[in-house]
Structure formats: structure tokens, C-alpha cells
Coordinates of C-alpha atoms and ligand atoms in Angstrom, one line a residue:
X1 CA 8.4 -13.3 20.7
X2 CA 7.7 -10.7 19.2
X3 CA 8.4 -7.0 20.1
X4 CA 4.8 -6.5 22.9
X5 CA 2.2 -4.3 20.3
X6 CA 2.4 -0.4 20.7
X7 CA -0.2 1.4 22.3
X8 CA -3.2 2.7 19.8
X9 CA -1.8 4.8 17.3
X10 CA -1.7 6.8 16.2
X11 CA -2.2 9.7 19.2
X12 CA -4.3 12.1 18.9
X13 CA -2.0 14.6 16.9
X14 CA -2.2 11.8 14.6
X15 CA 2.0 9.9 15.3
X16 CA 3.2 7.5 15.5
X17 CA 6.3 7.7 18.3
X18 CA 8.2 10.6 16.8
X19 CA 6.8 9.8 12.4
X20 CA 3.8 10.9 10.9
X21 CA 1.5 14.5 12.1
X22 CA 1.2 17.0 9.5
X23 CA 3.3 18.6 8.1
X24 CA 1.4 21.0 5.3
X25 CA -0.5 24.5 4.4
X26 CA -1.8 25.8 7.2
X27 CA -4.9 25.9 4.8
X28 CA -5.4 22.7 4.9
X29 CA -5.4 22.3 8.6
X30 CA -9.1 23.0 8.9
X31 CA -10.1 20.2 5.6
X32 CA -7.8 17.2 7.4
X33 CA -10.1 18.5 10.9
X34 CA -13.2 17.8 9.0
X35 CA -11.6 14.5 7.7
X36 CA -10.7 13.9 11.3
X37 CA -13.5 13.8 12.3
X38 CA -16.0 12.7 9.7
X39 CA -13.7 10.0 10.0
X40 CA -14.4 8.9 13.1
X41 CA -17.9 9.7 12.9
X42 CA -18.7 7.7 9.9
X43 CA -17.0 4.4 10.8
X44 CA -18.6 4.8 14.3
X45 CA -21.9 4.5 11.8
X46 CA -23.3 1.1 11.4
X47 CA -25.1 2.7 8.0
X48 CA -22.0 3.6 7.3
X49 CA -19.5 0.1 7.7
X50 CA -22.5 -1.6 6.6
X51 CA -22.4 -0.6 3.6
X52 CA -18.7 -0.7 3.4
X53 CA -18.6 -4.0 4.4
X54 CA -21.8 -5.0 1.5
X55 CA -19.1 -3.9 -1.6
X56 CA -16.6 -5.1 -0.6
X57 CA -18.4 -8.2 -0.7
X58 CA -20.5 -7.3 -3.9
X59 CA -18.5 -5.5 -5.6
X60 CA -14.9 -6.2 -5.1
X61 CA -14.7 -9.9 -4.3
X62 CA -14.5 -10.2 -0.1
X63 CA -13.4 -12.3 1.3
X64 CA -10.4 -13.4 -1.3
X65 CA -9.8 -16.4 -0.5
X66 CA -6.8 -17.6 1.9
X67 CA -4.5 -20.6 -1.0
X68 CA -2.3 -22.8 0.6
X69 CA 0.6 -22.9 -1.8
X70 CA 1.5 -26.9 -1.6
X71 CA 4.5 -26.6 -3.9
X72 CA 6.0 -23.8 -2.5
X73 CA 5.9 -25.4 1.4
X74 CA 7.3 -28.7 0.3
X75 CA 10.3 -26.9 -1.3
X76 CA 10.9 -24.3 2.2
X77 CA 9.3 -26.9 5.1
X78 CA 7.3 -24.7 6.0
X79 CA 3.2 -23.6 6.1
X80 CA 2.7 -21.0 3.2
X81 CA -0.3 -20.0 3.1
X82 CA -1.1 -16.6 0.0
X83 CA -3.3 -14.2 1.1
X84 CA -4.8 -13.0 -2.3
X85 CA -5.8 -10.0 -2.9
X86 CA -4.8 -10.4 -6.4
X87 CA -8.1 -11.4 -6.7
X88 CA -10.0 -8.6 -6.0
X89 CA -11.6 -6.9 -8.5
X90 CA -8.9 -4.1 -10.6
X91 CA -7.0 -6.5 -9.5
X92 CA -4.4 -5.1 -5.8
X93 CA -5.4 -4.1 -2.9
X94 CA -5.7 -1.0 -3.4
X95 CA -9.6 -0.3 -4.4
X96 CA -10.0 -1.7 -0.5
X97 CA -9.4 2.2 0.6
X98 CA -10.1 3.6 -2.7
X99 CA -13.4 2.9 -1.8
X100 CA -13.5 3.5 1.3
X101 CA -12.6 7.6 0.7
X102 CA -15.0 7.6 -1.5
X103 CA -17.6 6.4 0.1
X104 CA -16.0 9.0 3.2
X105 CA -16.0 11.7 1.1
X106 CA -19.9 10.9 -0.7
X107 CA -20.6 11.5 2.6
X108 CA -18.7 14.6 4.3
X109 CA -20.8 15.9 0.8
X110 CA -17.6 16.4 -1.5
X111 CA -18.8 17.0 -5.4
X112 CA -15.4 15.8 -5.8
X113 CA -12.0 13.4 -5.7
X114 CA -9.5 14.5 -7.2
X115 CA -6.2 11.9 -6.9
X116 CA -2.4 11.1 -7.6
X117 CA -1.3 7.7 -9.4
X118 CA 2.1 6.3 -10.0
X119 CA 2.1 2.8 -12.4
X120 CA -2.0 4.1 -12.1
X121 CA -3.4 1.2 -10.0
X122 CA -4.5 3.7 -7.6
X123 CA -6.2 5.4 -9.7
X124 CA -8.1 3.4 -11.7
X125 CA -8.9 1.7 -8.3
X126 CA -10.2 5.3 -7.9
X127 CA -12.4 5.9 -11.3
X128 CA -13.7 2.6 -10.6
X129 CA -14.8 3.3 -6.8
X130 CA -16.4 7.8 -8.2
X131 CA -18.1 5.4 -11.6
X132 CA -19.2 2.8 -8.8
X133 CA -20.6 6.0 -6.3
X134 CA -21.2 8.6 -8.5
X135 CA -18.6 11.8 -8.1
X136 CA -16.8 13.2 -10.4
X137 CA -13.0 11.5 -10.6
X138 CA -9.3 13.7 -11.6
X139 CA -6.4 12.2 -11.8
X140 CA -2.8 13.5 -11.6
X141 CA -0.3 11.8 -13.2
X142 CA 3.4 12.5 -14.8
X143 CA 3.7 12.2 -18.1
X144 CA 7.0 9.9 -17.6
X145 CA 3.9 7.6 -15.9
X146 CA 1.8 8.5 -18.3
X147 CA 4.0 7.2 -21.3
X148 CA 5.1 3.6 -19.3
X149 CA 1.9 3.3 -18.7
X150 CA -1.0 3.8 -21.0
X151 CA -2.6 1.0 -20.8
X152 CA -4.0 2.6 -16.9
X153 CA -4.2 5.5 -18.4
X154 CA -7.0 5.1 -21.6
X155 CA -8.5 2.6 -18.3
X156 CA -9.3 5.5 -16.0
X157 CA -10.1 6.8 -19.1
X158 CA -12.6 4.6 -19.9
X159 CA -14.6 4.9 -16.1
X160 CA -14.9 8.1 -16.4
X161 CA -12.9 10.1 -15.2
X162 CA -10.3 13.0 -16.4
X163 CA -6.0 12.5 -16.3
X164 CA -4.3 14.9 -16.0
X165 CA -0.7 14.7 -17.4
X166 CA 2.4 17.0 -14.8
X167 CA 5.3 17.7 -16.9
X168 CA 6.9 18.9 -14.1
X169 CA 10.0 17.8 -11.4
X170 CA 10.6 13.8 -12.8
X171 CA 7.1 14.4 -14.4
X172 CA 6.5 11.0 -11.4
X173 CA 5.1 10.2 -8.5
X174 CA 6.8 12.1 -6.5
X175 CA 4.7 15.6 -9.2
X176 CA 2.0 14.5 -9.0
X177 CA 2.0 13.9 -5.6
X178 CA 2.5 17.8 -4.7
X179 CA 0.1 18.7 -8.0
X180 CA -3.1 16.6 -6.2
X181 CA -1.5 18.9 -2.5
X182 CA -1.6 22.0 -5.0
X183 CA -5.8 21.6 -6.3
X184 CA -6.8 20.2 -2.4
X185 CA -5.7 23.9 -1.5
X186 CA -6.9 25.4 -4.3
X187 CA -10.4 23.3 -3.8
X188 CA -10.3 22.1 -0.6
X189 CA -14.9 23.0 0.7
X190 CA -15.9 20.9 -2.1
X191 CA -12.6 18.2 -3.2
X192 CA -11.7 15.3 -1.4
X193 CA -8.1 13.8 -1.7
X194 CA -7.8 10.0 -1.9
X195 CA -5.0 9.6 -0.8
X196 CA -3.2 6.3 -2.3
X197 CA -1.1 4.4 0.5
X198 CA -1.0 4.6 4.4
X199 CA 1.0 8.3 3.6
X200 CA 1.3 12.0 3.8
X201 CA -0.1 13.4 6.5
X202 CA -2.4 12.8 9.3
X203 CA -4.9 11.2 9.2
X204 CA -4.6 9.6 5.9
X205 CA -2.4 6.8 7.6
X206 CA -5.0 5.9 9.9
X207 CA -7.7 6.3 7.3
X208 CA -6.2 3.8 4.5
X209 CA -5.1 0.9 7.0
X210 CA -8.5 0.9 8.7
X211 CA -10.0 0.2 4.9
X212 CA -7.1 -2.0 4.3
X213 CA -7.3 -3.8 8.1
X214 CA -10.0 -6.1 6.2
X215 CA -7.4 -7.9 4.7
X216 CA -5.7 -8.9 7.6
X217 CA -8.5 -10.0 9.9
X218 CA -9.8 -11.3 6.8
X219 CA -6.4 -13.0 7.0
X220 CA -6.4 -14.5 10.6
X221 CA -10.0 -15.1 11.3
X222 CA -8.7 -17.5 7.2
X223 CA -5.7 -19.4 8.1
X224 CA -6.7 -20.1 12.7
X225 CA -10.0 -22.5 10.1
X226 CA -7.1 -23.8 8.6
X227 CA -4.6 -24.4 10.9
X228 CA -6.3 -24.0 14.6
X229 CA -3.7 -21.3 15.0
X230 CA -2.3 -18.4 14.2
X231 CA 1.4 -18.5 12.3
X232 CA 3.8 -17.5 13.1
X233 CA 4.9 -14.8 10.9
X234 CA 3.6 -12.6 8.2
X235 CA 5.1 -11.1 4.9
X236 CA 4.1 -8.5 2.7
X237 CA 5.6 -5.9 -0.2
X238 CA 5.6 -2.0 1.5
X239 CA 6.0 0.7 -1.2
X240 CA 3.8 3.5 1.0
X241 CA 3.3 0.9 3.4
X242 CA -0.7 -0.1 2.6
X243 CA -1.0 -3.4 2.0
X244 CA 1.5 -4.7 4.9
X245 CA -0.3 -2.5 7.5
X246 CA -3.3 -3.5 6.1
X247 CA -2.0 -7.0 6.8
X248 CA -0.9 -6.5 9.8
X249 CA -3.6 -4.7 12.1
X250 CA -5.0 -7.6 13.0
X251 CA -2.3 -9.8 15.0
X252 CA -0.1 -6.1 16.1
X253 CA -1.4 -7.8 19.4
X254 CA -0.4 -11.5 18.5
X255 CA 3.1 -11.4 20.3
X256 CA 4.1 -14.8 18.9
X257 CA 3.3 -13.3 15.4
X258 CA 6.9 -11.9 13.3
X259 CA 5.8 -9.2 10.8
X260 CA 8.4 -8.6 7.6
X261 CA 8.1 -6.1 5.8
X262 CA 9.7 -6.1 2.1
X263 CA 11.2 -3.1 0.2
X264 CA 12.9 -2.7 -2.6
X265 CA 16.4 -3.1 -3.4
X266 CA 16.1 -1.8 -7.1
X267 CA 19.5 -2.0 -9.1
X268 CA 22.6 -1.4 -6.2
X269 CA 23.1 -0.1 -3.3
X270 CA 23.8 3.1 -4.3
X271 CA 21.2 6.5 -3.5
X272 CA 19.3 6.8 -6.8
X273 CA 19.1 3.2 -7.5
X274 CA 16.7 1.8 -5.2
X275 CA 13.2 2.6 -2.7
X276 CA 15.1 1.3 0.6
X277 CA 14.0 3.1 2.8
X278 CA 15.0 1.9 6.0
X279 CA 19.2 1.1 4.5
X280 CA 20.5 3.8 2.9
X281 CA 17.7 6.6 3.5
X282 CA 17.1 9.3 6.9
X283 CA 14.8 10.4 9.3
X284 CA 13.0 13.3 7.0
X285 CA 9.7 15.5 6.3
X286 CA 8.7 15.1 2.6
X287 CA 4.9 15.4 1.8
X288 CA 3.1 15.7 4.7
X289 CA 5.1 13.6 7.4
X290 CA 8.1 12.4 9.0
X291 CA 9.5 9.6 8.4
X292 CA 12.0 7.8 7.0
X293 CA 12.9 9.3 3.6
X294 CA 15.8 9.0 0.9
X295 CA 17.6 12.3 0.7
X296 CA 20.7 14.0 0.8
X297 CA 24.0 16.2 3.2
X298 CA 20.9 18.8 2.2
X299 CA 17.5 16.9 2.9
X300 CA 17.3 16.9 -1.1
X301 CA 14.6 14.0 -2.2
X302 CA 15.8 12.1 -4.0
X303 CA 15.5 9.4 -7.0
X304 CA 14.6 6.1 -6.9
X305 CA 14.7 2.8 -9.4
X306 CA 12.6 -0.4 -9.1
X307 CA 11.1 -2.8 -11.3
X308 CA 8.1 -2.5 -9.9
X309 CA 6.6 1.3 -9.9
X310 CA 4.2 0.7 -6.6
X311 CA 7.6 0.1 -4.6
X312 CA 10.0 3.2 -6.9
X313 CA 8.6 6.0 -3.8
X314 CA 11.2 8.1 -1.9
X315 CA 9.1 7.8 1.5
X316 CA 7.5 4.6 3.9
X317 CA 4.7 4.9 6.1
X318 CA 5.1 6.4 9.3
X319 CA 3.7 3.7 10.6
X320 CA 6.4 1.1 9.2
X321 CA 9.0 3.4 10.7
X322 CA 7.7 2.9 14.3
X323 CA 6.9 -0.2 14.3
X324 CA 10.7 -0.4 13.3
X325 CA 11.7 1.3 15.7
X326 CA 10.3 -0.5 18.3
X327 CA 11.1 -4.6 16.9
X328 CA 7.3 -4.9 16.2
X329 CA 9.1 -5.5 12.9
X330 CA 11.7 -6.2 10.6
X331 CA 12.3 -4.4 6.8
X332 CA 14.8 -6.7 4.6
X333 CA 15.0 -5.8 1.0
X334 CA 15.1 -7.5 -2.1
X335 CA 17.0 -6.8 -6.0
X336 CA 14.8 -6.5 -9.2
X337 CA 16.6 -8.9 -10.4
X338 CA 15.7 -11.3 -6.9
X339 CA 11.6 -10.0 -7.3
X340 CA 11.0 -11.7 -11.2
X341 CA 13.5 -14.6 -10.8
X342 CA 10.1 -14.8 -6.8
X343 CA 7.6 -13.8 -10.3
X344 CA 8.7 -16.6 -12.5
X345 CA 8.3 -19.0 -9.1
X346 CA 5.2 -18.5 -7.6
X347 CA 4.6 -19.0 -11.8
X348 CA 5.2 -21.9 -12.6
X349 CA 5.3 -23.5 -9.0
X350 CA 1.9 -22.0 -8.7
X351 CA -0.1 -21.2 -11.3
X352 CA -0.9 -17.3 -9.9
X353 CA 1.9 -14.8 -11.7
X354 CA 2.0 -12.1 -9.3
X355 CA 2.5 -8.1 -10.0
X356 CA 6.1 -7.5 -9.1
X357 CA 5.5 -5.6 -6.2
X358 CA 4.2 -8.4 -4.0
X359 CA 7.3 -10.4 -6.2
X360 CA 8.9 -8.1 -4.0
X361 CA 7.8 -10.7 -0.6
X362 CA 8.2 -13.5 -3.0
X363 CA 11.7 -12.4 -3.7
X364 CA 12.2 -12.8 0.5
X365 CA 10.5 -16.7 1.4
X366 CA 13.1 -18.0 1.5
X367 CA 14.8 -15.9 4.1
X368 CA 12.0 -15.6 5.9
X369 CA 11.5 -19.4 6.1
X370 CA 15.3 -19.6 7.1
X371 CA 14.4 -17.9 10.6
X372 CA 11.5 -19.5 11.1
X373 CA 11.3 -23.8 13.3
X374 CA 10.1 -26.7 10.8
X375 CA 6.5 -26.6 9.8
X376 CA 6.1 -22.7 10.7
X377 CA 3.9 -21.4 9.3
X378 CA 4.0 -18.5 7.0
X379 CA 0.9 -15.6 5.2
X380 CA 2.4 -14.0 1.9
X381 CA 0.2 -11.4 0.8
X382 CA -0.3 -11.7 -2.5
X383 CA -0.9 -8.1 -2.6
X384 CA -1.4 -7.9 -6.5
X385 CA -2.0 -9.8 -9.6
X386 CA 0.7 -9.5 -12.6
X387 CA -1.7 -9.6 -15.5
X388 CA -0.3 -5.2 -15.8
X389 CA 2.9 -6.2 -14.9
X390 CA 3.8 -9.2 -18.2
X391 CA 4.6 -6.5 -20.9
X392 CA 7.0 -4.5 -18.4
X393 CA 8.7 -8.1 -18.2
X394 CA 9.0 -9.4 -21.2
X395 CA 10.8 -5.1 -22.6
X396 CA 13.4 -6.4 -19.3
X397 CA 13.5 -11.1 -20.2
X398 CA 14.4 -9.5 -24.2
X399 CA 11.1 -11.1 -25.2
X400 CA 9.1 -10.0 -28.4
X401 CA 5.6 -9.6 -27.6
Ligands
LIG1 C1 0.3 0.2 -5.0 C2 2.0 -1.3 -5.0 C3 1.7 -2.2 -4.0 C4 2.3 -0.9 -3.2 O1 2.1 0.7 -2.3 P1 1.6 -0.4 -0.4 O2 0.2 1.2 -0.5 O3 3.2 -0.1 0.1 O4 0.7 -1.5 -1.0 C5 2.0 -3.6 -3.4 N1 1.0 -3.6 -4.8 C6 0.2 -3.5 -5.4 C7 0.5 -4.4 -6.4 C8 0.4 -2.4 -5.6 O5 -0.3 -2.0 -6.4

């Protein structure tokens, strides 16, 4: 039996136990208050939730299937099901949150959306939602990431968004987040900051979880229909933590359902070589929230490495830190090499090329299966498709395209 579900979270201060909160400049507090009450109102309004559900169905293509993986099941001796977020429009789960937030911004009368992106997946999802809903969009991206993810930069521009390169720090995601926060402080009355994962100051982790919870709500219904019972385990990769919390949330009170999150183990255990916050980090404060962070003894944020850009972040969503303290969820790490192997395995056994991020969850499938009884049921979240990664994987494996 897993530990009992936590009490209702976050509390009214935006806390998940000791984590979360609002570590931001004072000037942003009114905007966060407005966002919190505006979101609560919208979520009680059938007009808003109806429109959100309609777009998830007609635009994103939900519900995403729950695919029984026959060969992996045979190999592991457990029943393996795949939640197919890779089949969503734009190729990953990120569109669920981006659509919800842009819809909310429009309702709150905002004229302009800003967002940050690392690999470009959240940027593309936000640019897509802004094109659909009709709001102006500016996306901040580190110049190093722009170089590495040139096709996604072009996609965002095709979708009518402005992409602004950030040339400070390490020229990557954390610098883009800083720049987006700066823009938001200056333009808060007419601008919504569409944050891409279950992170940041309250109410962002709550909003993102609420929009992503559709993943677990669907999976719960689908597995009950397919197997007549709940799964024994859920398995998902954890960058900021949104696809994992989206799958986990609907099962939180089901004490028999164990939850496993997988962080990026990168190329080794040394600080700087991975993004496994729970296995090399310590509690601290970063970009608006208290949580587990990769930092040095002076509290300075450390560089991270992962083969998958979407998991390459120095902090983890505050709710995951809380679930780990409670023992409600367990966190594992998966190295670059193991993730690449898992990508090949799913492609060859099931005909699905997963994103490198999702491959980290798949890379711990055997570990999780060994902890379940024979015939046990596990649902793996295939958070995105691997098309975006094939060129990078070919490069790593020394294959000329
Ligand atoms: C961004 C991304 C992730 C990591 O983000 P979470 O917020 O942890 O879900 C995982 N998978 C894919 C495909 C992504 O694009």
C-alpha cells in the first residue's frame, strides 16, 4: 500500500507542505492574486470549462488513447499500458496547459502573452494556442537553445509569434525564465505569463496541474474499462513535473496505486552532469518557489545536463517535493544512455518513437515492474513523440542524416 493522499493542496498560501509559495518581487503579488481569483472563478464557470473541454477534443484530439503494449508486457511479465500524449496536436502534453492558460488570459482581458521555452516545445504549444485564440505572443528563449532548436524557432515564427533571444547567463532556459519574469513585472496589467510546467510562484503550479489533470482522469476511466481495476503503478518523467502530476493527480486518493517519477540522471552523479534534483540537490528557493534545487554551498544554482532538453532544469515542481516527503510518490533517475536505449526499445517493440523526455520514464520500466507482482498493471506516460529528437539522436549515435 502506498502512503495516504495528502490533505488538499496547495494550502491558501500556495504551500505544498514546506514547498511552493511566492518568492517574487512585491510588484507581482497583485497580478498573482488576480490570477488566483480569476482562475478559481473560471474553473467554476461551465462556460469556461466547456470551452476548454471542447478545444481539448476538437483541436488537441483528446482523449488520447491508452495503448496496451503487448510485447513489453510479455517481456516484463506485467501489464504495460501507454498513455499516448504523443498523439496530441503539437506532439506532447504541453498543449493542455498552454491552451488552458491562453483561454484564461483572454477571459481576464489580457492583450498579450509571454512565455519562456527551453527546447521549444512549450513555446510551440503557446504560439499555437495564441494563434488559435487570437492573442499576441512573445517567447523568450536562450540564444544557445535557439541554435540547438532552430526548427522550433521557425515553427513559433510560422505561428505568428515573436521569438526573442536571451543572451545572458548560460543562454538557456533559466535565463529565458528570468527575462520573462522581468517582462511580466514591467507589463503586468495587460500581459499574462504563460508558464510551461507545474512550477513557479503560486498559483502557477495549481493552474498547470488543473489543466494537465485531464491526463490522469482519462487514464483512470480507460484502465477501469480495459482491466476492470485500478493500476498498481504510474510512471512518468519529471522535468518541472507537469506531465507526471497530470497523470498522478486523479489517482492521489487511490492508496493502492504507487507513483514513480523519473529525473534525468544525465552522464554521471557529479553536480553539473545531471538534473536529478532529489539525488544531488537540496531544498532552497529558485524562480518563485521553494523546492529541491541543484545548488552549490552558497546557494548558487548549478548547471545541469541531460540529453533531453525538457528535463534539463535545476529545480523540481514543489508538489513533487511534497509527495516525496510524504512517501506518496517515489523518484528514480535514468541516465542519458539508459534513456536512449529505452527509446530504441519502444520503437522496435511497439512501433512508437517516444520523446527523449518520455524515454527516461520508459528507461525505468523494468525497475518499476520488478517492484510489482507478476501480472501487475503499470501505466507509463508517453509525454511526447520523438520526431523532434531524431536528428539529435542520430548525431549522438554518429549517424549522418
Ligand atoms: C517539456 C517536456 C517534458 C518535461 O516537462 P514536465 O513539466 O516535467 O512534464 C516531458 N516530456 C515532454 C515531451 C516535454 O516536451
